[in-house]
Tab-separated table of C-alpha atoms in Angstrom:
chain	number	residue	atom	x	y	z
T	1	MET	CA	10.060	-8.660	-31.689
T	2	CYS	CA	13.613	-8.216	-30.444
T	3	ARG	CA	15.794	-6.167	-32.758
T	4	SER	CA	19.524	-5.650	-32.849
T	5	PRO	CA	21.132	-2.803	-30.872
T	6	ALA	CA	22.068	-1.153	-34.178
T	7	HIS	CA	18.441	-1.221	-35.338
T	8	THR	CA	17.257	0.200	-32.013
T	9	ALA	CA	19.866	2.974	-32.188
T	10	ARG	CA	18.787	3.920	-35.723
T	11	ALA	CA	15.103	3.882	-34.751
T	12	ALA	CA	15.696	6.050	-31.678
T	13	ARG	CA	17.681	8.535	-33.736
T	14	GLU	CA	14.859	8.711	-36.307
T	15	VAL	CA	12.370	9.535	-33.557
T	16	VAL	CA	14.637	12.303	-32.273
T	17	LEU	CA	15.124	13.727	-35.770
T	18	THR	CA	11.378	13.575	-36.464
T	19	ALA	CA	10.544	15.350	-33.207
T	20	GLY	CA	13.057	18.033	-34.139
T	21	ALA	CA	11.544	18.407	-37.590
T	22	ILE	CA	8.069	19.101	-36.195
T	23	GLY	CA	9.376	21.898	-34.024
T	24	SER	CA	9.317	20.252	-30.634
T	25	ALA	CA	13.078	20.084	-30.277
T	26	ARG	CA	14.252	21.812	-27.154
T	27	LEU	CA	17.907	21.880	-26.138
T	28	PRO	CA	18.180	18.361	-24.612
T	29	LEU	CA	16.631	16.838	-27.713
T	30	ARG	CA	18.859	18.808	-30.084
T	31	SER	CA	21.953	17.943	-28.066
T	32	GLY	CA	21.065	14.251	-28.256
T	33	VAL	CA	21.206	14.458	-32.023
T	34	SER	CA	24.355	16.559	-32.239
T	35	THR	CA	26.403	14.637	-29.651
T	36	PRO	CA	29.037	12.445	-31.323
T	37	ARG	CA	27.952	8.831	-31.064
T	38	PRO	CA	30.208	5.874	-30.240
T	39	GLN	CA	30.832	3.219	-32.875
T	40	ASN	CA	29.438	0.510	-30.597
T	41	ALA	CA	25.785	0.057	-31.614
T	42	LEU	CA	24.497	-0.408	-28.076
T	43	LEU	CA	26.264	2.697	-26.781
T	44	SER	CA	25.282	4.596	-29.914
T	45	GLY	CA	21.610	4.078	-29.117
T	46	ARG	CA	22.071	5.561	-25.663
T	47	HIS	CA	22.343	9.167	-26.855
T	48	PRO	CA	18.969	9.499	-28.601
T	49	VAL	CA	17.223	7.492	-25.866
T	50	TYR	CA	18.549	9.836	-23.172
T	51	ALA	CA	17.624	12.844	-25.302
T	52	LEU	CA	14.055	11.545	-25.606
T	53	ARG	CA	13.918	10.955	-21.855
T	54	GLU	CA	14.984	14.554	-21.204
T	55	TRP	CA	12.467	15.833	-23.770
T	56	ARG	CA	9.732	13.822	-22.048
T	57	GLY	CA	10.649	15.316	-18.671
T	58	ASP	CA	10.739	18.839	-20.094
T	59	THR	CA	7.348	18.287	-21.691
T	60	HIS	CA	5.862	17.135	-18.394
T	61	GLY	CA	7.266	20.217	-16.681
T	62	ALA	CA	5.895	22.527	-19.358
T	63	LEU	CA	2.425	20.971	-19.152
T	64	LEU	CA	2.352	21.244	-15.365
T	65	ALA	CA	3.521	24.858	-15.469
T	66	SER	CA	0.952	25.769	-18.115
T	67	ALA	CA	-1.761	24.237	-15.905
T	68	GLY	CA	-0.561	26.419	-13.035
T	69	LEU	CA	0.338	23.494	-10.773
T	70	THR	CA	3.162	23.769	-8.265
T	71	SER	CA	5.497	20.821	-7.862
T	72	SER	CA	3.785	19.720	-4.658
T	73	GLU	CA	0.333	19.977	-6.290
T	74	ALA	CA	1.548	17.944	-9.258
T	75	SER	CA	2.884	15.295	-6.891
T	76	ILE	CA	-0.425	15.109	-5.040
T	77	VAL	CA	-2.341	14.645	-8.306
T	78	HIS	CA	0.151	11.998	-9.449
T	79	ASN	CA	0.050	10.094	-6.159
T	80	GLU	CA	-3.756	10.124	-6.030
T	81	TRP	CA	-3.939	8.933	-9.626
T	82	LEU	CA	-1.681	5.974	-8.790
T	83	GLY	CA	-3.330	5.312	-5.417
T	84	TYR	CA	-0.206	5.713	-3.297
T	85	THR	CA	-0.662	5.464	0.466
T	86	ASP	CA	-0.090	8.336	2.888
T	87	ASP	CA	3.156	6.726	4.081
T	88	TRP	CA	4.408	6.638	0.507
T	89	ASP	CA	3.302	10.245	-0.049
T	90	ASP	CA	5.241	11.419	2.993
T	91	TRP	CA	8.378	9.553	1.985
T	92	LEU	CA	8.190	10.690	-1.636
T	93	SER	CA	7.633	14.335	-0.747
T	94	ARG	CA	10.529	14.392	1.671
T	95	SER	CA	12.790	12.533	-0.756
T	96	ARG	CA	12.286	15.455	-3.132
T	97	GLY	CA	13.268	17.961	-0.467
T	98	TRP	CA	9.857	19.510	0.109
T	99	ILE	CA	9.227	21.081	3.456
T	100	GLU	CA	6.074	20.554	5.511
T	101	GLN	CA	4.661	23.954	4.510
T	102	GLU	CA	4.912	23.137	0.780
T	103	ILE	CA	3.220	19.797	1.342
T	104	ASP	CA	0.403	21.417	3.333
T	105	GLU	CA	-0.043	24.164	0.723
T	106	GLY	CA	-0.337	21.537	-2.019
């Protein structure tokens, strides 16, 4: 069901506030709540959505670090999971600035 931008903005903000209340609020999430929001409903929803995106990325990084995976190892696992081809793997690794040694070590 398609909702209004104002409804989406309120719902996104509620998710951010709830995540903060359960103790999972790191800096990007907290800043998404505390940043002044525009009056325009569509733009207002942007802040909590971006904060959630940053929180998601931070969570992925924390999980990978706690598992002891390097960035190149994490990429290899990800690419195998999705079935990327070797050509894609090479392009993706280089697009992230990894050098041949890091790729080989992964």
